[in-house]
PDB file of C-alpha atoms in Angstrom:
ATOM      1  CA  MET A 105     -16.964 -22.389  -0.387  1.00 41.00           C
ATOM      2  CA  VAL A 106     -18.180 -22.658  -3.998  1.00 48.00           C
ATOM      3  CA  GLU A 107     -16.726 -22.128  -7.436  1.00 48.00           C
ATOM      4  CA  ARG A 108     -18.784 -19.986  -9.773  1.00 48.00           C
ATOM      5  CA  GLU A 109     -18.931 -17.114 -12.271  1.00 46.00           C
ATOM      6  CA  ALA A 110     -19.546 -17.334 -15.988  1.00 47.00           C
ATOM      7  CA  GLY A 111     -16.364 -18.005 -17.937  1.00 49.00           C
ATOM      8  CA  THR A 112     -14.034 -17.733 -14.934  1.00 52.00           C
ATOM      9  CA  THR A 113     -13.406 -19.444 -11.627  1.00 62.00           C
ATOM     10  CA  VAL A 114     -13.938 -17.420  -8.470  1.00 69.00           C
ATOM     11  CA  ARG A 115     -13.410 -18.749  -4.990  1.00 83.00           C
ATOM     12  CA  GLU A 116     -16.230 -17.982  -2.610  1.00 90.00           C
ATOM     13  CA  TYR A 117     -16.482 -18.196   1.159  1.00 92.00           C
ATOM     14  CA  ARG A 118     -19.234 -18.453   3.717  1.00 93.00           C
ATOM     15  CA  THR A 119     -19.003 -15.946   6.573  1.00 94.00           C
ATOM     16  CA  GLU A 120     -17.115 -18.309   8.873  1.00 94.00           C
ATOM     17  CA  GLU A 121     -14.714 -19.356   6.093  1.00 93.00           C
ATOM     18  CA  LEU A 122     -13.898 -15.756   5.184  1.00 92.00           C
ATOM     19  CA  ALA A 123     -13.276 -14.826   8.805  1.00 92.00           C
ATOM     20  CA  GLU A 124     -10.946 -17.789   9.203  1.00 93.00           C
ATOM     21  CA  ALA A 125      -9.039 -16.952   6.003  1.00 90.00           C
ATOM     22  CA  ALA A 126      -8.625 -13.343   7.167  1.00 88.00           C
ATOM     23  CA  GLY A 127      -7.619 -14.376  10.682  1.00 89.00           C
ATOM     24  CA  ILE A 128     -10.375 -12.425  12.425  1.00 91.00           C
ATOM     25  CA  PRO A 129     -13.399 -13.375  14.546  1.00 92.00           C
ATOM     26  CA  VAL A 130     -16.757 -13.669  12.804  1.00 92.00           C
ATOM     27  CA  ARG A 131     -18.103 -10.853  14.987  1.00 91.00           C
ATOM     28  CA  THR A 132     -15.341  -8.549  13.663  1.00 91.00           C
ATOM     29  CA  LEU A 133     -16.250  -9.437  10.097  1.00 92.00           C
ATOM     30  CA  ARG A 134     -19.901  -8.620  10.788  1.00 90.00           C
ATOM     31  CA  PHE A 135     -18.894  -5.360  12.474  1.00 90.00           C
ATOM     32  CA  TYR A 136     -16.898  -4.330   9.392  1.00 89.00           C
ATOM     33  CA  ARG A 137     -19.877  -5.210   7.222  1.00 88.00           C
ATOM     34  CA  GLU A 138     -22.176  -3.072   9.402  1.00 87.00           C
ATOM     35  CA  ARG A 139     -19.706  -0.178   9.161  1.00 84.00           C
ATOM     36  CA  LYS A 140     -19.810  -0.558   5.351  1.00 82.00           C
ATOM     37  CA  LEU A 141     -16.085  -1.308   5.221  1.00 84.00           C
ATOM     38  CA  LEU A 142     -16.899  -4.315   3.033  1.00 85.00           C
ATOM     39  CA  PRO A 143     -19.016  -4.416  -0.124  1.00 84.00           C
ATOM     40  CA  PRO A 144     -22.209  -6.483   0.160  1.00 88.00           C
ATOM     41  CA  PRO A 145     -21.831 -10.248  -0.253  1.00 91.00           C
ATOM     42  CA  ARG A 146     -23.635 -12.244  -2.903  1.00 90.00           C
ATOM     43  CA  ARG A 147     -26.844 -13.660  -1.448  1.00 91.00           C
ATOM     44  CA  GLU A 148     -28.159 -17.125  -2.134  1.00 90.00           C
ATOM     45  CA  GLY A 149     -31.247 -17.466  -0.014  1.00 90.00           C
ATOM     46  CA  ARG A 150     -30.134 -16.982   3.586  1.00 89.00           C
ATOM     47  CA  ILE A 151     -26.505 -17.692   2.762  1.00 91.00           C
ATOM     48  CA  ALA A 152     -24.014 -14.845   2.238  1.00 92.00           C
ATOM     49  CA  TRP A 153     -21.185 -15.640  -0.165  1.00 93.00           C
ATOM     50  CA  TYR A 154     -17.963 -13.616  -0.104  1.00 92.00           C
ATOM     51  CA  ASP A 155     -15.050 -13.866  -2.545  1.00 89.00           C
ATOM     52  CA  ASP A 156     -11.335 -13.061  -2.774  1.00 83.00           C
ATOM     53  CA  HIS A 157     -12.107  -9.360  -3.270  1.00 80.00           C
ATOM     54  CA  HIS A 158     -13.624  -9.294   0.211  1.00 86.00           C
ATOM     55  CA  LEU A 159     -10.595 -11.141   1.578  1.00 85.00           C
ATOM     56  CA  ALA A 160      -8.265  -8.594  -0.044  1.00 79.00           C
ATOM     57  CA  ARG A 161     -10.302  -5.763   1.513  1.00 80.00           C
ATOM     58  CA  LEU A 162     -10.011  -7.370   4.956  1.00 85.00           C
ATOM     59  CA  ARG A 163      -6.242  -7.652   4.557  1.00 81.00           C
ATOM     60  CA  THR A 164      -6.081  -4.006   3.534  1.00 76.00           C
ATOM     61  CA  ILE A 165      -8.071  -3.025   6.627  1.00 81.00           C
ATOM     62  CA  ALA A 166      -5.686  -5.019   8.823  1.00 81.00           C
ATOM     63  CA  ALA A 167      -2.639  -3.381   7.226  1.00 74.00           C
ATOM     64  CA  LEU A 168      -4.093   0.124   7.611  1.00 73.00           C
ATOM     65  CA  LEU A 169      -5.000  -0.522  11.242  1.00 78.00           C
ATOM     66  CA  GLU A 170      -1.418  -1.633  11.882  1.00 74.00           C
ATOM     67  CA  ARG A 171      -0.216   1.658  10.372  1.00 67.00           C
ATOM     68  CA  GLY A 172      -2.299   3.591  12.886  1.00 69.00           C
ATOM     69  CA  HIS A 173      -5.361   4.427  10.794  1.00 71.00           C
ATOM     70  CA  THR A 174      -8.710   4.537  12.570  1.00 75.00           C
ATOM     71  CA  LEU A 175     -11.771   2.666  11.353  1.00 79.00           C
ATOM     72  CA  GLY A 176     -13.308   6.044  10.545  1.00 77.00           C
ATOM     73  CA  GLY A 177     -10.350   6.919   8.351  1.00 70.00           C
ATOM     74  CA  ILE A 178     -10.478   3.531   6.660  1.00 73.00           C
ATOM     75  CA  ALA A 179     -14.190   4.044   6.015  1.00 76.00           C
ATOM     76  CA  GLU A 180     -13.352   7.364   4.351  1.00 70.00           C
ATOM     77  CA  LEU A 181     -10.762   5.663   2.172  1.00 66.00           C
ATOM     78  CA  THR A 182     -13.272   2.979   1.254  1.00 66.00           C
ATOM     79  CA  ALA A 183     -15.839   5.619   0.322  1.00 67.00           C
ATOM     80  CA  ALA A 184     -13.228   7.382  -1.803  1.00 59.00           C
ATOM     81  CA  PHE A 185     -12.655   4.202  -3.787  1.00 56.00           C
ATOM     82  CA  GLU A 186     -16.328   3.432  -4.194  1.00 59.00           C
ATOM     83  CA  ASN A 187     -17.255   6.997  -5.162  1.00 56.00           C
ATOM     84  CA  GLY A 188     -14.574   7.107  -7.807  1.00 49.00           C
ATOM     85  CA  ARG A 189     -12.507   9.889  -6.235  1.00 49.00           C
ATOM     86  CA  ASP A 190      -9.579  10.954  -8.390  1.00 47.00           C
ATOM     87  CA  VAL A 191      -6.608   8.751  -7.532  1.00 45.00           C
ATOM     88  CA  SER A 192      -4.416  11.822  -6.998  1.00 45.00           C
ATOM     89  CA  GLN A 193      -6.575  12.697  -3.971  1.00 49.00           C
ATOM     90  CA  LEU A 194      -6.045   9.369  -2.227  1.00 50.00           C
ATOM     91  CA  GLY A 195      -2.576  10.178  -0.913  1.00 50.00           C
ATOM     92  CA  GLU A 196      -3.854  11.991   2.162  1.00 50.00           C
ATOM     93  CA  LEU A 197      -6.162   9.111   3.028  1.00 49.00           C
ATOM     94  CA  LEU A 198      -3.348   6.588   2.598  1.00 51.00           C
ATOM     95  CA  GLY A 199      -1.174   8.499   5.029  1.00 50.00           C
ATOM     96  CA  ILE A 200       1.148  10.366   2.660  1.00 46.00           C
ATOM     97  CA  GLY A 201      -0.386  13.795   3.282  1.00 46.00           C
ATOM     98  CA  TRP A 202       0.731  16.502   0.877  1.00 44.00           C
ATOM     99  CA  SER A 203       3.228  14.177  -0.776  1.00 54.00           C
ATOM    100  CA  GLU A 204       4.505  14.871  -4.263  1.00 66.00           C
ATOM    101  CA  GLU A 205       4.051  11.199  -5.034  1.00 74.00           C
ATOM    102  CA  THR A 206       1.434  10.200  -7.588  1.00 81.00           C
ATOM    103  CA  PRO A 207      -0.667   7.141  -6.686  1.00 83.00           C
ATOM    104  CA  VAL A 208      -1.346   4.650  -9.480  1.00 87.00           C
ATOM    105  CA  ARG A 209      -4.523   2.620  -9.932  1.00 86.00           C
ATOM    106  CA  LEU A 210      -3.877  -0.865 -11.348  1.00 85.00           C
ATOM    107  CA  THR A 211      -5.731  -4.048 -12.136  1.00 82.00           C
ATOM    108  CA  PRO A 212      -4.292  -7.230 -10.595  1.00 80.00           C
ATOM    109  CA  GLU A 213      -3.227  -8.230 -14.111  1.00 81.00           C
ATOM    110  CA  ALA A 214      -1.327  -4.954 -14.584  1.00 85.00           C
ATOM    111  CA  LEU A 215       0.405  -5.406 -11.237  1.00 86.00           C
ATOM    112  CA  ALA A 216       1.420  -8.926 -12.244  1.00 86.00           C
ATOM    113  CA  ASP A 217       2.889  -7.505 -15.472  1.00 88.00           C
ATOM    114  CA  TYR A 218       5.085  -5.156 -13.430  1.00 90.00           C
ATOM    115  CA  PHE A 219       6.413  -8.014 -11.287  1.00 90.00           C
ATOM    116  CA  GLU A 220       6.111 -11.135 -13.418  1.00 83.00           C
ATOM    117  CA  GLY A 221       6.191 -14.223 -11.221  1.00 85.00           C
ATOM    118  CA  GLU A 222       6.815 -12.186  -8.058  1.00 90.00           C
ATOM    119  CA  VAL A 223       3.267 -11.236  -7.028  1.00 86.00           C
ATOM    120  CA  THR A 224       2.943 -13.841  -4.277  1.00 86.00           C
ATOM    121  CA  PRO A 225       0.622 -13.692  -1.246  1.00 79.00           C
ATOM    122  CA  GLU A 226       3.668 -13.034   0.936  1.00 84.00           C
ATOM    123  CA  ASN A 227       4.852 -10.107  -1.196  1.00 86.00           C
ATOM    124  CA  LEU A 228       1.336  -8.688  -1.383  1.00 83.00           C
ATOM    125  CA  ALA A 229       1.036  -8.873   2.401  1.00 81.00           C
ATOM    126  CA  ALA A 230       4.410  -7.146   2.801  1.00 85.00           C
ATOM    127  CA  SER A 231       3.362  -4.397   0.365  1.00 88.00           C
ATOM    128  CA  LEU A 232       0.121  -3.856   2.241  1.00 81.00           C
ATOM    129  CA  ASP A 233       1.970  -3.749   5.547  1.00 80.00           C
ATOM    130  CA  LEU A 234       4.370  -1.117   4.191  1.00 84.00           C
ATOM    131  CA  GLY A 235       1.443   0.887   2.882  1.00 82.00           C
ATOM    132  CA  TYR A 236       2.652   0.681  -0.709  1.00 88.00           C
ATOM    133  CA  LEU A 237      -0.599  -0.952  -1.810  1.00 86.00           C
ATOM    134  CA  ALA A 238      -4.280  -0.640  -1.017  1.00 78.00           C
ATOM    135  CA  THR A 239      -6.889  -2.843  -2.652  1.00 69.00           C
ATOM    136  CA  ASP A 240     -10.489  -2.356  -3.644  1.00 60.00           C
ATOM    137  CA  GLY A 241     -12.363  -5.097  -5.463  1.00 58.00           C
ATOM    138  CA  ASP A 242     -10.757  -5.593  -8.861  1.00 62.00           C
ATOM    139  CA  GLU A 243      -8.378  -2.657  -8.497  1.00 74.00           C
ATOM    140  CA  ILE A 244      -5.172  -1.942  -6.615  1.00 82.00           C
ATOM    141  CA  VAL A 245      -3.670   1.446  -5.763  1.00 84.00           C
ATOM    142  CA  HIS A 246       0.086   1.855  -5.442  1.00 88.00           C
ATOM    143  CA  VAL A 247       0.857   5.009  -3.477  1.00 85.00           C
ATOM    144  CA  SER A 248       3.870   6.090  -5.539  1.00 88.00           C
ATOM    145  CA  ARG A 249       4.491   5.998  -9.279  1.00 89.00           C
ATOM    146  CA  ARG A 250       8.210   6.445  -8.646  1.00 91.00           C
ATOM    147  CA  LEU A 251       8.463   3.593  -6.148  1.00 93.00           C
ATOM    148  CA  LEU A 252       6.435   1.355  -8.462  1.00 93.00           C
ATOM    149  CA  ASP A 253       8.735   2.086 -11.407  1.00 94.00           C
ATOM    150  CA  VAL A 254      11.943   1.677  -9.394  1.00 94.00           C
ATOM    151  CA  SER A 255      10.888  -1.556  -7.705  1.00 95.00           C
ATOM    152  CA  SER A 256       9.714  -3.092 -10.991  1.00 94.00           C
ATOM    153  CA  ALA A 257      13.000  -2.063 -12.654  1.00 95.00           C
ATOM    154  CA  LEU A 258      14.979  -3.788  -9.890  1.00 95.00           C
ATOM    155  CA  VAL A 259      12.886  -6.939 -10.268  1.00 94.00           C
ATOM    156  CA  ARG A 260      13.475  -6.913 -14.038  1.00 93.00           C
ATOM    157  CA  GLU A 261      17.205  -6.732 -13.318  1.00 94.00           C
ATOM    158  CA  GLY A 262      16.918  -9.892 -11.261  1.00 95.00           C
ATOM    159  CA  VAL A 263      16.458  -8.639  -7.688  1.00 96.00           C
ATOM    160  CA  PRO A 264      13.729 -10.645  -5.878  1.00 95.00           C
ATOM    161  CA  LEU A 265      10.702  -8.548  -4.987  1.00 95.00           C
ATOM    162  CA  ALA A 266      10.853  -9.797  -1.388  1.00 94.00           C
ATOM    163  CA  ALA A 267      14.380  -8.344  -1.099  1.00 96.00           C
ATOM    164  CA  VAL A 268      13.231  -5.056  -2.662  1.00 96.00           C
ATOM    165  CA  LEU A 269      10.397  -4.774  -0.140  1.00 95.00           C
ATOM    166  CA  GLU A 270      12.649  -5.574   2.812  1.00 95.00           C
ATOM    167  CA  THR A 271      15.111  -2.934   1.633  1.00 96.00           C
ATOM    168  CA  GLY A 272      12.199  -0.519   1.278  1.00 94.00           C
ATOM    169  CA  ARG A 273      11.282  -1.178   4.895  1.00 92.00           C
ATOM    170  CA  ARG A 274      14.853  -0.408   5.999  1.00 94.00           C
ATOM    171  CA  VAL A 275      15.070   2.690   3.789  1.00 94.00           C
ATOM    172  CA  ARG A 276      11.872   3.979   5.368  1.00 91.00           C
ATOM    173  CA  GLU A 277      13.437   3.763   8.824  1.00 92.00           C
ATOM    174  CA  HIS A 278      16.332   5.940   7.683  1.00 93.00           C
ATOM    175  CA  ALA A 279      14.019   8.269   5.751  1.00 91.00           C
ATOM    176  CA  ASP A 280      11.864   8.766   8.842  1.00 90.00           C
ATOM    177  CA  ALA A 281      14.991   9.649  10.825  1.00 93.00           C
ATOM    178  CA  MET A 282      16.152  12.144   8.178  1.00 92.00           C
ATOM    179  CA  ALA A 283      12.696  13.725   7.985  1.00 90.00           C
ATOM    180  CA  ALA A 284      12.707  14.099  11.762  1.00 92.00           C
ATOM    181  CA  LEU A 285      16.129  15.780  11.676  1.00 93.00           C
ATOM    182  CA  PHE A 286      15.039  18.302   9.067  1.00 91.00           C
ATOM    183  CA  THR A 287      11.730  18.964  10.823  1.00 91.00           C
ATOM    184  CA  GLU A 288      13.524  19.559  14.119  1.00 93.00           C
ATOM    185  CA  LEU A 289      15.958  21.948  12.418  1.00 92.00           C
ATOM    186  CA  ILE A 290      13.212  24.034  10.833  1.00 91.00           C
ATOM    187  CA  SER A 291      10.919  23.945  13.875  1.00 91.00           C
ATOM    188  CA  ALA A 292      13.717  25.147  16.146  1.00 93.00           C
ATOM    189  CA  HIS A 293      14.442  28.268  14.102  1.00 93.00           C
ATOM    190  CA  LEU A 294      11.436  29.101  11.913  1.00 91.00           C
ATOM    191  CA  PRO A 295       7.634  29.318  12.157  1.00 89.00           C
ATOM    192  CA  PRO A 296       5.580  26.157  11.445  1.00 81.00           C
ATOM    193  CA  ASP A 297       4.450  27.311   7.992  1.00 83.00           C
ATOM    194  CA  ALA A 298       8.069  27.262   6.805  1.00 88.00           C
ATOM    195  CA  LEU A 299       8.253  23.463   6.735  1.00 85.00           C
ATOM    196  CA  PRO A 300       6.168  22.853   3.579  1.00 81.00           C
ATOM    197  CA  ARG A 301       7.903  25.727   1.805  1.00 85.00           C
ATOM    198  CA  LEU A 302      11.412  24.493   2.648  1.00 88.00           C
ATOM    199  CA  ARG A 303      10.689  20.834   2.075  1.00 84.00           C
ATOM    200  CA  PRO A 304      12.475  20.847  -1.333  1.00 85.00           C
ATOM    201  CA  LEU A 305      15.695  21.796   0.468  1.00 90.00           C
ATOM    202  CA  ALA A 306      15.548  18.604   2.511  1.00 89.00           C
ATOM    203  CA  LYS A 307      15.004  16.620  -0.671  1.00 87.00           C
ATOM    204  CA  SER A 308      18.080  18.224  -2.259  1.00 91.00           C
ATOM    205  CA  VAL A 309      20.222  17.467   0.780  1.00 92.00           C
ATOM    206  CA  VAL A 310      19.177  13.807   0.824  1.00 91.00           C
ATOM    207  CA  GLU A 311      19.744  13.389  -2.924  1.00 92.00           C
ATOM    208  CA  ALA A 312      23.195  15.024  -2.727  1.00 94.00           C
ATOM    209  CA  GLU A 313      24.280  12.997   0.299  1.00 94.00           C
ATOM    210  CA  LEU A 314      23.035   9.751  -1.243  1.00 92.00           C
ATOM    211  CA  THR A 315      24.886  10.487  -4.489  1.00 94.00           C
ATOM    212  CA  MET A 316      28.126  11.189  -2.621  1.00 95.00           C
ATOM    213  CA  ALA A 317      27.673   8.085  -0.477  1.00 94.00           C
ATOM    214  CA  MET A 318      27.257   5.938  -3.594  1.00 92.00           C
ATOM    215  CA  ASP A 319      30.362   7.574  -5.076  1.00 93.00           C
ATOM    216  CA  ARG A 320      32.348   6.697  -1.954  1.00 92.00           C
ATOM    217  CA  LEU A 321      31.187   3.094  -2.050  1.00 91.00           C
ATOM    218  CA  LEU A 322      32.031   2.736  -5.736  1.00 91.00           C
ATOM    219  CA  ALA A 323      35.433   4.332  -5.199  1.00 90.00           C
ATOM    220  CA  SER A 324      36.286   2.053  -2.302  1.00 88.00           C
ATOM    221  CA  GLY A 325      35.184  -1.002  -4.242  1.00 79.00           C
ATOM    222  CA  SER A 326      37.029  -0.204  -7.450  1.00 58.00           C
ATOM    223  CA  GLY A 327      40.130   1.313  -5.871  1.00 48.00           C
ATOM    224  CA  HIS A 328      39.961   4.606  -7.785  1.00 52.00           C
ATOM    225  CA  THR A 329      38.320   7.967  -7.376  1.00 48.00           C
ATOM    226  CA  PRO A 330      35.197   8.406  -9.522  1.00 48.00           C
ATOM    227  CA  SER A 331      35.586  10.900 -12.327  1.00 48.00           C
ATOM    228  CA  SER A 332      33.829  14.237 -11.969  1.00 44.00           C
TER     229      SER A 332
END
């Protein structure tokens, strides 16, 4: 490991050190390099030097593999980053298909501004595991502008980011169950092409039920019926 780069300090790793930091065998690291899943290292004679950008990429690969992505799909995502594909087209590669969500490309500094003091290695790992974040070199992509804004607002109000992410994990479990219910309903009575067209109806049902559920909780806590 060395420290270098004009004006700034950058941690660098030999091949074995990077593999150890990422928790993978050296042969896996070399395989990823051969598959062009990692950008080239800096060469100093026969020595290959990697940095924290390579480590972040390896953690992204691990998180995407855990979410069921194939190495081929991850390679496509990597190519999309490196070829400068419009960020709005990355949703399908990140596993959100024809989602209405708008991905956001950020620098690490911009991400830190959203969550001042809360961007820890543990929270980054949790975000990668959830699929909220993907990293590429100096840039980070958050898969949803709305989730980014809501989570940063909660943190500004004083909710720890770790608690926000854990709640997000639990919400996803319920959201998956609700999506399955709606899909089963439509599939049982209508042709397959009806699902995308009727998707807004599911969204309206969820929003209405969540609003009424919050009303019930507030009413039970305050001892009065919420005004209409």
